[in-house]
Structure formats: structure tokens, C-alpha cells
Coordinates of C-alpha atoms in Angstrom, one line a residue:
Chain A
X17 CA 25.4 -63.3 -53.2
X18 CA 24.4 -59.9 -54.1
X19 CA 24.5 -58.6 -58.0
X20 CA 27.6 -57.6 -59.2
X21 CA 29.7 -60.2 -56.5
X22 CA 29.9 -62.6 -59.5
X23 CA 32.4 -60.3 -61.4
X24 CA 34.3 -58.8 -58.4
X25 CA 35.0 -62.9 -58.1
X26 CA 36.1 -63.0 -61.6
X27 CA 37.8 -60.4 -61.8
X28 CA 40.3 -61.3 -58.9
X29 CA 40.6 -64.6 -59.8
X30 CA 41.2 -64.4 -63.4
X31 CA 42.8 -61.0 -63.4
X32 CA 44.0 -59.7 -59.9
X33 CA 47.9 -60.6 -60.1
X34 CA 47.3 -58.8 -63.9
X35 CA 46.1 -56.0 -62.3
X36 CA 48.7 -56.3 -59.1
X37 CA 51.3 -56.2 -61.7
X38 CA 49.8 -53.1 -63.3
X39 CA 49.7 -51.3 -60.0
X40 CA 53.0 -52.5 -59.2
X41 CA 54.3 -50.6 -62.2
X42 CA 53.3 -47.5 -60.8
X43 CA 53.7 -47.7 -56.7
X44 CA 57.0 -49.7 -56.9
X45 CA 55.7 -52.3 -54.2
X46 CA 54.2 -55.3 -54.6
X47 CA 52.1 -54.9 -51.0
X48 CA 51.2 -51.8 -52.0
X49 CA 49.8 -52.8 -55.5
X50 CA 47.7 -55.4 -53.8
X51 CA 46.7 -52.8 -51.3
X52 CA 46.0 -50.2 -54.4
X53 CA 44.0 -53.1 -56.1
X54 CA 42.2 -53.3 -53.3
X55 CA 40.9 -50.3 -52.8
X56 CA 40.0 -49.9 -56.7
X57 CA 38.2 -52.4 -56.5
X58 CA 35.9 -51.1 -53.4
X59 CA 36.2 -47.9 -55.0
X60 CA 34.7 -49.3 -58.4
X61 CA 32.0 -51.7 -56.9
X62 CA 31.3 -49.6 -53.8
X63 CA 28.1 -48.1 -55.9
X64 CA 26.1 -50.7 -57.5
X65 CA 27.1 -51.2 -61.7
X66 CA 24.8 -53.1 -63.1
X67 CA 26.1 -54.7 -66.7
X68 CA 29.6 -54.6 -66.2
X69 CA 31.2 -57.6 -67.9
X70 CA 34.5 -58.5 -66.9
X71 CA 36.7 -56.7 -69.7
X72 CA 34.8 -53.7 -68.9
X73 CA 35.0 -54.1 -65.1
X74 CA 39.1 -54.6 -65.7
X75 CA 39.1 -51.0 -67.2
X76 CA 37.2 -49.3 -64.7
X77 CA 39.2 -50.9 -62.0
X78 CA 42.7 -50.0 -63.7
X79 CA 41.4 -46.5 -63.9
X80 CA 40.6 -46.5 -59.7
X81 CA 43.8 -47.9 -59.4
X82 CA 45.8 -45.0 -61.5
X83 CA 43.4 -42.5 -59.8
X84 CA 44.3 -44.0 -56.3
X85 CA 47.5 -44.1 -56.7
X86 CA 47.9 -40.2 -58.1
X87 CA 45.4 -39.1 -55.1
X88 CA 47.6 -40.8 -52.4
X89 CA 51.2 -39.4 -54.1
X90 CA 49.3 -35.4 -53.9
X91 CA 48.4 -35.7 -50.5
X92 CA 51.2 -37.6 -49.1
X93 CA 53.0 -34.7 -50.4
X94 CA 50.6 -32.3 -49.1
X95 CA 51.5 -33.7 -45.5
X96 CA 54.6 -34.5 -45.6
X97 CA 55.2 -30.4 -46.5
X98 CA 53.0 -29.5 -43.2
X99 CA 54.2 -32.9 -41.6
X100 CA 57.6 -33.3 -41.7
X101 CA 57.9 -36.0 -39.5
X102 CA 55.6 -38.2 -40.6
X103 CA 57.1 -41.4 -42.5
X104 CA 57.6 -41.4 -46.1
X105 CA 56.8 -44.7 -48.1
X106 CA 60.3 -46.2 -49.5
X107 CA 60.1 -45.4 -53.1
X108 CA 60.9 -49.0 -53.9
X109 CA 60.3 -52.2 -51.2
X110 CA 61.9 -55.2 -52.2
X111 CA 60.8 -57.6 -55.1
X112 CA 60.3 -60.7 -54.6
X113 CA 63.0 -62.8 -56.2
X114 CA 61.1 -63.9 -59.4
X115 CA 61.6 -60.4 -60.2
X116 CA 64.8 -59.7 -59.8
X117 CA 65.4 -59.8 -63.7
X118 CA 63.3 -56.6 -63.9
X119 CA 64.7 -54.2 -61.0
X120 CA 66.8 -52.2 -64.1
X121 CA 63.3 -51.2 -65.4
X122 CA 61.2 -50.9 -62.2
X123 CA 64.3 -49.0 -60.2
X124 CA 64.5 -46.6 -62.9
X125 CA 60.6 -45.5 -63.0
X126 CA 60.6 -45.0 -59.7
X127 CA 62.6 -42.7 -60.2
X128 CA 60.3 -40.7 -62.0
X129 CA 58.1 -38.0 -60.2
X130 CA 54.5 -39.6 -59.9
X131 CA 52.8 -37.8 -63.0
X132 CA 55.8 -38.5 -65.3
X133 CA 55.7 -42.7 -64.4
X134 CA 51.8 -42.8 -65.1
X135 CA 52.3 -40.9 -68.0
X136 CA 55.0 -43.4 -68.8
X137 CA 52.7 -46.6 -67.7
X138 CA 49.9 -45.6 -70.0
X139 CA 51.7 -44.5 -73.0
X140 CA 54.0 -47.3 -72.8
X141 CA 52.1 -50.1 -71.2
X142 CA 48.7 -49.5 -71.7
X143 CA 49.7 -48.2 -75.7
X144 CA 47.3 -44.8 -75.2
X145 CA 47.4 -41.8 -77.4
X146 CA 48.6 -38.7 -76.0
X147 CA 44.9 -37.5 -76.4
X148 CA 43.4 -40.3 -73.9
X149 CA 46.5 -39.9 -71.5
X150 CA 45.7 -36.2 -71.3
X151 CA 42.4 -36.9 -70.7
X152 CA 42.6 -39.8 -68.1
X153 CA 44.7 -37.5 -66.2
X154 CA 42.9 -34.4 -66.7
X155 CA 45.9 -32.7 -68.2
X156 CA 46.3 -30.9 -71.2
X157 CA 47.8 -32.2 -74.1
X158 CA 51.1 -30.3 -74.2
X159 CA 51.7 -31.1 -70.4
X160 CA 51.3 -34.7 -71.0
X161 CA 54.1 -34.4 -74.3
X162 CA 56.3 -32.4 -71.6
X163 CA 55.7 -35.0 -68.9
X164 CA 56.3 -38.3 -71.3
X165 CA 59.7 -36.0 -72.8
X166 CA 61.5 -35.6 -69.0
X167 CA 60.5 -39.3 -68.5
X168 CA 61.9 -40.6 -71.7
X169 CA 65.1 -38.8 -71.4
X170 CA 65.6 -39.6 -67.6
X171 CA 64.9 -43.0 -68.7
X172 CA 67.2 -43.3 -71.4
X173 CA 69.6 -41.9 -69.0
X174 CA 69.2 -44.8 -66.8
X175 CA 68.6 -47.2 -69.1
X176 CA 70.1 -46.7 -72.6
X177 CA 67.7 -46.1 -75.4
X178 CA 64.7 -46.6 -75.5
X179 CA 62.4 -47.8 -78.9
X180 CA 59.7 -46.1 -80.1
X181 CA 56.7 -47.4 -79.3
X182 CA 55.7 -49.6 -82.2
X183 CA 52.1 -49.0 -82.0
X184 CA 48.9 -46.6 -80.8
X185 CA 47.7 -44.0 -83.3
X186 CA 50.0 -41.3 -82.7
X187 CA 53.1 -43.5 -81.6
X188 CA 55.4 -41.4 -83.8
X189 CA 53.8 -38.4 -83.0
X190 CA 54.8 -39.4 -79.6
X191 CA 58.3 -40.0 -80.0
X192 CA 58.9 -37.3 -82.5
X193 CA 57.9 -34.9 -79.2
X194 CA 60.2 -36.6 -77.7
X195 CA 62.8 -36.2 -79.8
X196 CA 61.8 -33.0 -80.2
X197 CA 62.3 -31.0 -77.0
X198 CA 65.4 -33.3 -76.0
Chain B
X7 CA 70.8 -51.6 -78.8
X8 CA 67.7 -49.9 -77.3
X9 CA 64.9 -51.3 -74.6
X10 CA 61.8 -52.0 -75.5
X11 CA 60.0 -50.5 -73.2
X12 CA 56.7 -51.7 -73.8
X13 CA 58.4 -55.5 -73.6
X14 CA 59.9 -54.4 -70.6
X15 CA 57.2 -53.1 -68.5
X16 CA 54.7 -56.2 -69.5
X17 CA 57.6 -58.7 -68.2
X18 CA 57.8 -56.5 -64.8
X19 CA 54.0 -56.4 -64.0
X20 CA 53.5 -60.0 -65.8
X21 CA 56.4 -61.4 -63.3
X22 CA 55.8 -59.0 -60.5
X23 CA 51.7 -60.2 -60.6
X24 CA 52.6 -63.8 -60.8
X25 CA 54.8 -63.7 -57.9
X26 CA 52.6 -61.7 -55.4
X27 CA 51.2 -63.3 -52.4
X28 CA 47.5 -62.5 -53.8
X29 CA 44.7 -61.5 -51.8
X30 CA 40.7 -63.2 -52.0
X31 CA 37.8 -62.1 -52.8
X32 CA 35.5 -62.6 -49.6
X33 CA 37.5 -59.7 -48.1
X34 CA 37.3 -57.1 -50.5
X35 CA 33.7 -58.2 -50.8
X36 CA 33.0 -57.9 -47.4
X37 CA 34.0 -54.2 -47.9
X38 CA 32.1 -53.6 -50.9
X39 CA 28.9 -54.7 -49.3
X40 CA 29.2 -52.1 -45.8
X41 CA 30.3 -49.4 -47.9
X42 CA 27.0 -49.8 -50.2
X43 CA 25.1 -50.2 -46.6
X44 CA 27.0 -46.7 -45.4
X45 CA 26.0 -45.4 -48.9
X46 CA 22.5 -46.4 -48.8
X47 CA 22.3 -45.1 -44.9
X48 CA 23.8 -41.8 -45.8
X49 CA 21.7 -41.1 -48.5
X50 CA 18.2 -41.9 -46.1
X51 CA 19.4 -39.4 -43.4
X52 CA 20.3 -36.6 -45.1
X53 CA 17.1 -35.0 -44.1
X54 CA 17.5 -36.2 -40.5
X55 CA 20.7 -34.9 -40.2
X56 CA 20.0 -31.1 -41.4
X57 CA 17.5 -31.0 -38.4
X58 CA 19.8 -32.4 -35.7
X59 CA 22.3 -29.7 -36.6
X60 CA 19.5 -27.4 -34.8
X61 CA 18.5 -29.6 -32.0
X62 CA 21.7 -31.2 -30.8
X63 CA 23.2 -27.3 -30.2
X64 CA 24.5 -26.7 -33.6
X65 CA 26.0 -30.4 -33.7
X66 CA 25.7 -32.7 -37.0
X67 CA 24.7 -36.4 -36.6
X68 CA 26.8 -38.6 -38.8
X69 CA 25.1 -41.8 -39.4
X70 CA 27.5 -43.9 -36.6
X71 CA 25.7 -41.3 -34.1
X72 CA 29.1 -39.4 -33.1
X73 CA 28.6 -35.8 -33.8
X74 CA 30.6 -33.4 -35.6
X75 CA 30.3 -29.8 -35.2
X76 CA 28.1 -27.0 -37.3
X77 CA 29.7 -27.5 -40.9
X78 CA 29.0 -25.5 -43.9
X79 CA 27.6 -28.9 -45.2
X80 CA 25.6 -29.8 -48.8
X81 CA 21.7 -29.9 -47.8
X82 CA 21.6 -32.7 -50.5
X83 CA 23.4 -35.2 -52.9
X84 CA 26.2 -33.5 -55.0
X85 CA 25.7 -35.2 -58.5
X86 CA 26.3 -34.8 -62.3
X87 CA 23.5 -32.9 -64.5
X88 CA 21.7 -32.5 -61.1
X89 CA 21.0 -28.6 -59.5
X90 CA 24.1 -28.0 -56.9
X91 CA 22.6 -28.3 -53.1
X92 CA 22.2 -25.6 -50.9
X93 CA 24.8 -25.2 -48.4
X94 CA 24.2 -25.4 -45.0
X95 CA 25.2 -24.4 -41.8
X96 CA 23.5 -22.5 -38.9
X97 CA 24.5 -18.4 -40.0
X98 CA 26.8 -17.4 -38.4
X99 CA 27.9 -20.3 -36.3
X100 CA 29.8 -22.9 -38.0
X101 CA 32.9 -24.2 -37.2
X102 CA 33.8 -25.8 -39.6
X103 CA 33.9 -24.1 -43.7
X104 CA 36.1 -24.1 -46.6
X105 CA 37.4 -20.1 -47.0
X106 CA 39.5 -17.8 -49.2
X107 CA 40.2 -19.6 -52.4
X108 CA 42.7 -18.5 -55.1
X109 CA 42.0 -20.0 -58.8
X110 CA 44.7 -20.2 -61.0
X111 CA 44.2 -19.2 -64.6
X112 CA 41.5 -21.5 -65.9
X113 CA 42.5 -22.8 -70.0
X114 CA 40.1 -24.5 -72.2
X115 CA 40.7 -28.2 -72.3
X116 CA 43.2 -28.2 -69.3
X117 CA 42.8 -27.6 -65.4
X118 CA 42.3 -24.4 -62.8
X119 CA 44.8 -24.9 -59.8
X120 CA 42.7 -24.1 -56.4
X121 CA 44.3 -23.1 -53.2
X122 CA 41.6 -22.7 -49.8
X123 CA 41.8 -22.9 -46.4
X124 CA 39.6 -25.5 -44.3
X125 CA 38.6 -23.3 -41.0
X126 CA 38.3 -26.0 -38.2
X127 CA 36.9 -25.2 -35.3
X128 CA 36.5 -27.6 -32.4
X129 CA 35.9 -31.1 -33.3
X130 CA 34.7 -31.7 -29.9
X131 CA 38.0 -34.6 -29.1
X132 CA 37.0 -36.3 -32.0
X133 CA 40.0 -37.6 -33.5
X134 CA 39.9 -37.0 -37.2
X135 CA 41.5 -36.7 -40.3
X136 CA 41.0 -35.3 -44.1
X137 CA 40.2 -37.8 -47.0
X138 CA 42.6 -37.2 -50.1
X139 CA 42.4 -33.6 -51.7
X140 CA 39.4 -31.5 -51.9
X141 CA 36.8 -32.3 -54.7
X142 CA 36.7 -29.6 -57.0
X143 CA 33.0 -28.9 -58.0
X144 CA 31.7 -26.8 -61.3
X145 CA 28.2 -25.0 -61.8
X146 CA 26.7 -23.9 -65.0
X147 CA 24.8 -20.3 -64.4
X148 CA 21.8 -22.2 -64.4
X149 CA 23.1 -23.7 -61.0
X150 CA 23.7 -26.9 -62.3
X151 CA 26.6 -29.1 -61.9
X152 CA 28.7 -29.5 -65.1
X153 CA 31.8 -30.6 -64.1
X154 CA 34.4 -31.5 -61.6
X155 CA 36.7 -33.9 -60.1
X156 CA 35.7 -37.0 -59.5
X157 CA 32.7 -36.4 -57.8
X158 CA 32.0 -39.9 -57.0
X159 CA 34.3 -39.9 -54.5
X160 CA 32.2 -37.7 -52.6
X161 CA 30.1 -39.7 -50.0
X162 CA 32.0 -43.0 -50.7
X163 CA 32.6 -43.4 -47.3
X164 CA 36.1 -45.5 -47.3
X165 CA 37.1 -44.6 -43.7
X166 CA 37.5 -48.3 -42.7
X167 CA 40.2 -48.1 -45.7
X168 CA 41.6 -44.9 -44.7
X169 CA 45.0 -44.7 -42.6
X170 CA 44.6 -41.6 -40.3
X171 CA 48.7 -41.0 -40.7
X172 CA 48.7 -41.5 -43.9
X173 CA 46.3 -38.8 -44.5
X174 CA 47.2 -36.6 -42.0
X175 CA 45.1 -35.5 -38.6
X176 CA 43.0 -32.5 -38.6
X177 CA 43.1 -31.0 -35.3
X178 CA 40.6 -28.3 -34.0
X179 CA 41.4 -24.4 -33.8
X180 CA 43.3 -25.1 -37.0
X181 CA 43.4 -23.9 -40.0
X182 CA 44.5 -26.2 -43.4
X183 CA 45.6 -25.8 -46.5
X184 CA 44.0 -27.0 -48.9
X185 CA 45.1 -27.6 -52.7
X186 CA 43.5 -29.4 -56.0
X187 CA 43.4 -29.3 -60.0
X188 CA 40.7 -29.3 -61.1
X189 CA 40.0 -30.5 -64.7
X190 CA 37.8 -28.2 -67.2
X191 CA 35.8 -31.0 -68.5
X192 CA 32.1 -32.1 -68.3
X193 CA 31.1 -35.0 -65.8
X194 CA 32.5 -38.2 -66.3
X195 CA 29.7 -40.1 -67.1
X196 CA 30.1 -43.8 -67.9
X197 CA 31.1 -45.2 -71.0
X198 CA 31.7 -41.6 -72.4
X199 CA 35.3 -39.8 -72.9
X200 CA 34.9 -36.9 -70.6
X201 CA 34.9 -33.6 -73.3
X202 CA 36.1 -29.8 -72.3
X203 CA 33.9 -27.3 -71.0
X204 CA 33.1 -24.9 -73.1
X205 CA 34.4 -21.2 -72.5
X206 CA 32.3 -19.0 -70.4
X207 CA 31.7 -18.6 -66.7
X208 CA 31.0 -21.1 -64.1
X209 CA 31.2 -21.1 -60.2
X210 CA 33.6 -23.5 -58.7
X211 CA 33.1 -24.7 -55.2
X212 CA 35.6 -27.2 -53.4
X213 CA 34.1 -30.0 -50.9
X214 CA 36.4 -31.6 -48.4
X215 CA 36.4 -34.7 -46.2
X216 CA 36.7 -34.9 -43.2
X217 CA 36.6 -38.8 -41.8
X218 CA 36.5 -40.2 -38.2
X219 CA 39.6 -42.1 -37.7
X220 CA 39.6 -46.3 -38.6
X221 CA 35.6 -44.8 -39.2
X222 CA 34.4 -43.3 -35.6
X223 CA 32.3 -40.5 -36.3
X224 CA 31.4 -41.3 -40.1
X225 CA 32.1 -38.3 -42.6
X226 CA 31.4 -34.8 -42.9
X227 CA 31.6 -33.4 -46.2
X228 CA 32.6 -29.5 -45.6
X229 CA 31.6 -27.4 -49.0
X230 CA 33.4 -23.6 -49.8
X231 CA 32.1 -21.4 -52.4
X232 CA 31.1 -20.4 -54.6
X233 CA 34.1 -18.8 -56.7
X234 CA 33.5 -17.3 -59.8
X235 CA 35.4 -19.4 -62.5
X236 CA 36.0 -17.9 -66.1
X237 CA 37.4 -20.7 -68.3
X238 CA 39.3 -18.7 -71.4
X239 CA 40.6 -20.1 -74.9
X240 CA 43.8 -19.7 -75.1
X241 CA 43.2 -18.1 -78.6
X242 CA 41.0 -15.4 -76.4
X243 CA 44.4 -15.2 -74.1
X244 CA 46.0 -13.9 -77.5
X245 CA 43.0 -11.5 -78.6
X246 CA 42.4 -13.4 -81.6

């Protein structure tokens, strides 16, 4: 077994249907969250790492996978403007039952444009700072504001209100944005 | 009442990960292990491949020995802290280059939007299509590459991953357009949180891959540039 094969092991043992789930939350279908998982992890281990432990390996793979995931939405829609025929993915494929409790919440992300939902999955999944989101994404700081504002009032539009996130450093800087610009 | 939405979202990809079908590890192993042997097989014929473009008529070897035509192609490894390459292609006779870029305006701390066109010429029947968006690439005036997008994902070599529809086929005697942000910060390098690049002037180049379809052919890595690239405060913007 070559170095490194040990945590890839690991890591989709212990921590691939954590990491489908994560994917999930941003692609809308579960195949294609495995598929996204996937590829992050080739993506991650496809160059040697050497000392990755497995919390640290998790990270780098979750970042593939939000990469991935934003790369694929660009060019699709790259394409599909000079391709017009070719097929579009269905925004949301259908759960498996287990699920069913959590369409509400999954139905209404995907209705958010690409940028706005990962925005929406870091801040309020992953508890980020508006710094680190800005920076994961390579966005400035105001656009990632803007982008988490139109999600949480589409959102609340869907859903009813929404909490403030209870904690990250700048949680009520966050949601005083939001409340801001509404 | 009001969602939690942090409650909400955990229960969704706890419930949705519990319920997928899963996937093992032998498989995704299997394709770590070839793309490290098409990574460490690139890297040991970059040399051989600069002098077949000359002998095989102006036609690039790609390491699974299809061919690909004269490219405006990096003579080396495209790297963090490292000098950027030369660029490459027989003068005057390639086929295939990344052309007429517009830059957006370029802000401290955020991104520069890039427009280009990929010139292809004829891809001699090989059926091929274009890897996700063009790598953005930044230079230093010493020549040396500060920044860009994701530069790792050049030479990674994931055609065996890569649906051709889903990416879209590149046909010869075409031209595409190409489009990218590209964020204004230093290299990502491990470990670190990537940090703006300072204001000044850079050069920006784009690089774009082109993949053989379900892998035939390899890649070819097509480089434009360079642009100049002036990255401004946006207290500068102001006159301050």
C-alpha cells in the first residue's frame, strides 16, 4: 500500500457519508455528492501529502469538494450559454426517503444561485467568518455580505425566519449585514 | 418561530450521508495511484516533448503517444515562488494559443474578471474537450509567479474523471470563449490563509486545458499572455 492510502482508507470509512452529506448540501443530489467526494478526494491525494492526519485530510478534501463543485456550476454555465442543447443537471434528484424530513430546507437552497448556497453552507454549516468565506472563495469581503444577504432573505422567503447564527466570531456582524441591506 | 439553520442543514447532510449508498475505497484509490503515475510521467517528458513538437511536423507528443498540434505550450512546470516557464510554440505556426484578453478592473483583496479567446486550429480528428475554466496565472516583475488560481489544478491530469459533454467538445477551426476570476492573492501554500497581493503591477497569463476525451491523447496545457495587470487600492481608486 503506498503512503498516504492509510488515510484515504480512513477517511472514507470514518468520514465519507460526513462528507457526502456536506457535498450533498451544496449539489442537491446525493449521486452527485458521492461523485463530488470522489473527485475531491483524487483531487486532494492525486499529489503525494505527506503528514496529513485525518482531521486535516477532512479539511482539505471539503475544500476540493466546494472548489469542484463551484468549477463544475461556471462551466456548465459556460456551455450551456454556447451549448444550448446540451442537458442540464436537475437542480434537485430525488432524496432518498430517510430524508424526506429535510426537503423544506434542501428544496429551498437549491434554489439559490451556486455562489449564494456555498456562501450559505459555509457560514451556516461550516460556522466561518465572513473573512474566511471571502477568502475560500476568493471573493471580497462586501461580495460575500451581499451574497449571504440575497440568500438569507430568499431563504426566509421560503422558509420563515431564520435565527442568527449563535456562534463564529463575527456571527452578529453577519446577521446585522443581513438585516442591514434587507 | 424561526429555523435554525445551522440545526437544519447538519440534520440534512447528517441524514442525507447516512442514507447514501456509499462508495469504497479501492476505487478511488485506484485513481489516485494512475493519476500520480500520469503526474510523475508528465513531469519526466517535458523535455522530450518540446523536441518532438519539431520533429513530428510541428506535432506535440502527449505522454499516451497521440499527438496534438503546435500549442503555445509552458516549456516547464508552472509552480508557486518558481520563475514562470517560457512559452512555446514553433513562431509562427501554432495552432493552438490563448489570444485577446480583456481584464476587468483589478481591486486589492478581491478578483480581476478575464475574458480570452482559445484559437483552435486543427486537432487533427482528435476528439477533445476543455477541462473546467482557464487557470488564471500572476507574475511578479521579477518573472516570478505570485499568485493565481489554483494552480494545482494544472497538470493534474483527471481526464479518466472528466465527462466530455459535461465539459463541452472543442472542435478545430474554432474559436472559444474563454472566462475566469481570478483572485488577487499570493499562492495558496499549505497550511497558510492565502493573503492579498500587494498593489503594483503584475503580468497575468491564463492557461487552459485541453483533454482527450475518457483520456485519449493526454493533455495539452495551452498558455496566453502575458497581460499587464495593475492591481489598485480602492483608496487609490478615490485619489486618497
Amino acid at each position: 500500500m503506498a503512503a498516504g492510502d492509510e488515510v484515504v482508507e480512513q477517511l472514507i470509512e470514518q468520514r465519507g457519508r460526513a462528507l457526502t452529506g456536506y457535498a450533498y448540501l451544496l449539489c442537491g443530489d446525493v449521486h452527485d455528492a458521492e461523485d463530488l467526494v470522489q473527485d475531491a478526494l483524487v483531487k486532494t491525494f492525486g499529489r503525494r501529502r505527506a503528514g496529513l492526519r485525518l482531521d486535516s485530510a477532512e479539511a482539505y478534501v471539503r475544500r476540493a469538494v466546494l472548489t469542484l463543485y463551484l468549477d463544475r456550476w461556471r462551466t456548465r454555465k459556460r456551455w450551456s450559454l454556447r451549448w444550448p442543447v446540451a442537458a442540464e443537471p436537475a437542480e434537485v434528484a430525488s432524496p432518498e426517503s430517510a430524508v424526506a424530513e429535510h426537503l423544506d430546507v434542501v428544496a429551498a437552497l437549491a434554489q439559490l444561485p451556486p455562489q449564494q448556497r456555498a456562501c450559505t453552507v459555509l457560514r451556516f454549516y461550516d460556522d466561518l467568518p465572513v473573512a474566511e468565506i471571502a477568502d475560500q472563495l476568493g471573493l471580497g469581503v462586501g461580495t460575500v455580505k451581499r451574497y449571504l444577504s440575497l440568500a438569507t432573505h430568499r431563504l426566509e422567503g421560503l422558509l420563515g425566519p431564520i435565527a442568527a447564527p449563535t456562534d463564529g466570531p463575527d456571527a452578529d456582524t453577519c446577521l446585522e449585514t443581513v438585516l442591514e441591506t434587507r | 418561530m424561526s429555523i435554525d439553520l445551522h440545526t437544519a442543514l447538519h440534520d440534512a447532510a447528517r441524514t442525507t450521508g447516512a442514507a447514501a449508498p456509499g462508495f469504497g475505497a479501492r476505487p478511488v484509490l485506484g485513481r489516485i495511484h494512475r493519476r500520480r503515475q500520469r503526474r510523475a510521467a508528465a513531469q519526466g517528458t517535458v523535455g522530450a516533448v518540446a523536441v518532438g513538437a519539431v520533429t513530428l511536423g510541428f506535432l506535440q507528443a502527449s505522454d499516451d503517444g497521440e499527438v496534438w498540434p503546435a500549442a503555445a505550450s509552458p516549456e516547464g512546470e508552472i509552480a508557486c515562488g518558481e520563475p514562470m516557464p517560457a512559452v512555446a510554440a514553433p513562431e509562427g505556426l501554432e495552432t493552438v494559443h490563448v489570444d485577446d484578453a480583456t481584464l476587468g478592473p483589478a481591486i486589492f483583496a478581491g478578483s480581476v474578471h478575464v475574458t480570452a479567446s482559445l484559437v483552435v486550429g486543427d486537432l487533427e480528428g482528435l476528439p477533445a474537450h476543455l477541462r473546467p475554466e482557464p487557470v488564471g496565472i500572476i507574475v511578479d516583475r521579477d518573472g516570478t509567479v505570485v499568485g493565481g488560481t489554483e494552480l494545482d489544478r494544472l497538470g493534474e491530469g483527471a481526464t479518466d474523471t472528466v465527462d466530455a459533454l459535461e465539459y463541452g467538445p472543442v472542435a478545430g477551426g474554432t474559436s472559444v470563449d474563454l472566462s475566469a476570476d481570478v483572485g488577487l492573492n499570493r499562492c495558496d501554500v499549505a497550511g497558510t490563509t492565502p493573503q492579498p497581493l500587494h498593489g503594483g503591477t503584475y503580468s497575468l497569463y491564463l492557461a487552459q486545458v485541453i483533454g482527450g476525451v475518457d483520456g485519449a491523447g493526454g493533455e495539452l496545457t495551452v498558455v496566453g499572455g502575458p497581460w499587464p495587470l495593475t492591481i489598485v487600492t480602492e483608496a487609490s481608486m478615490r485619489g486618497d
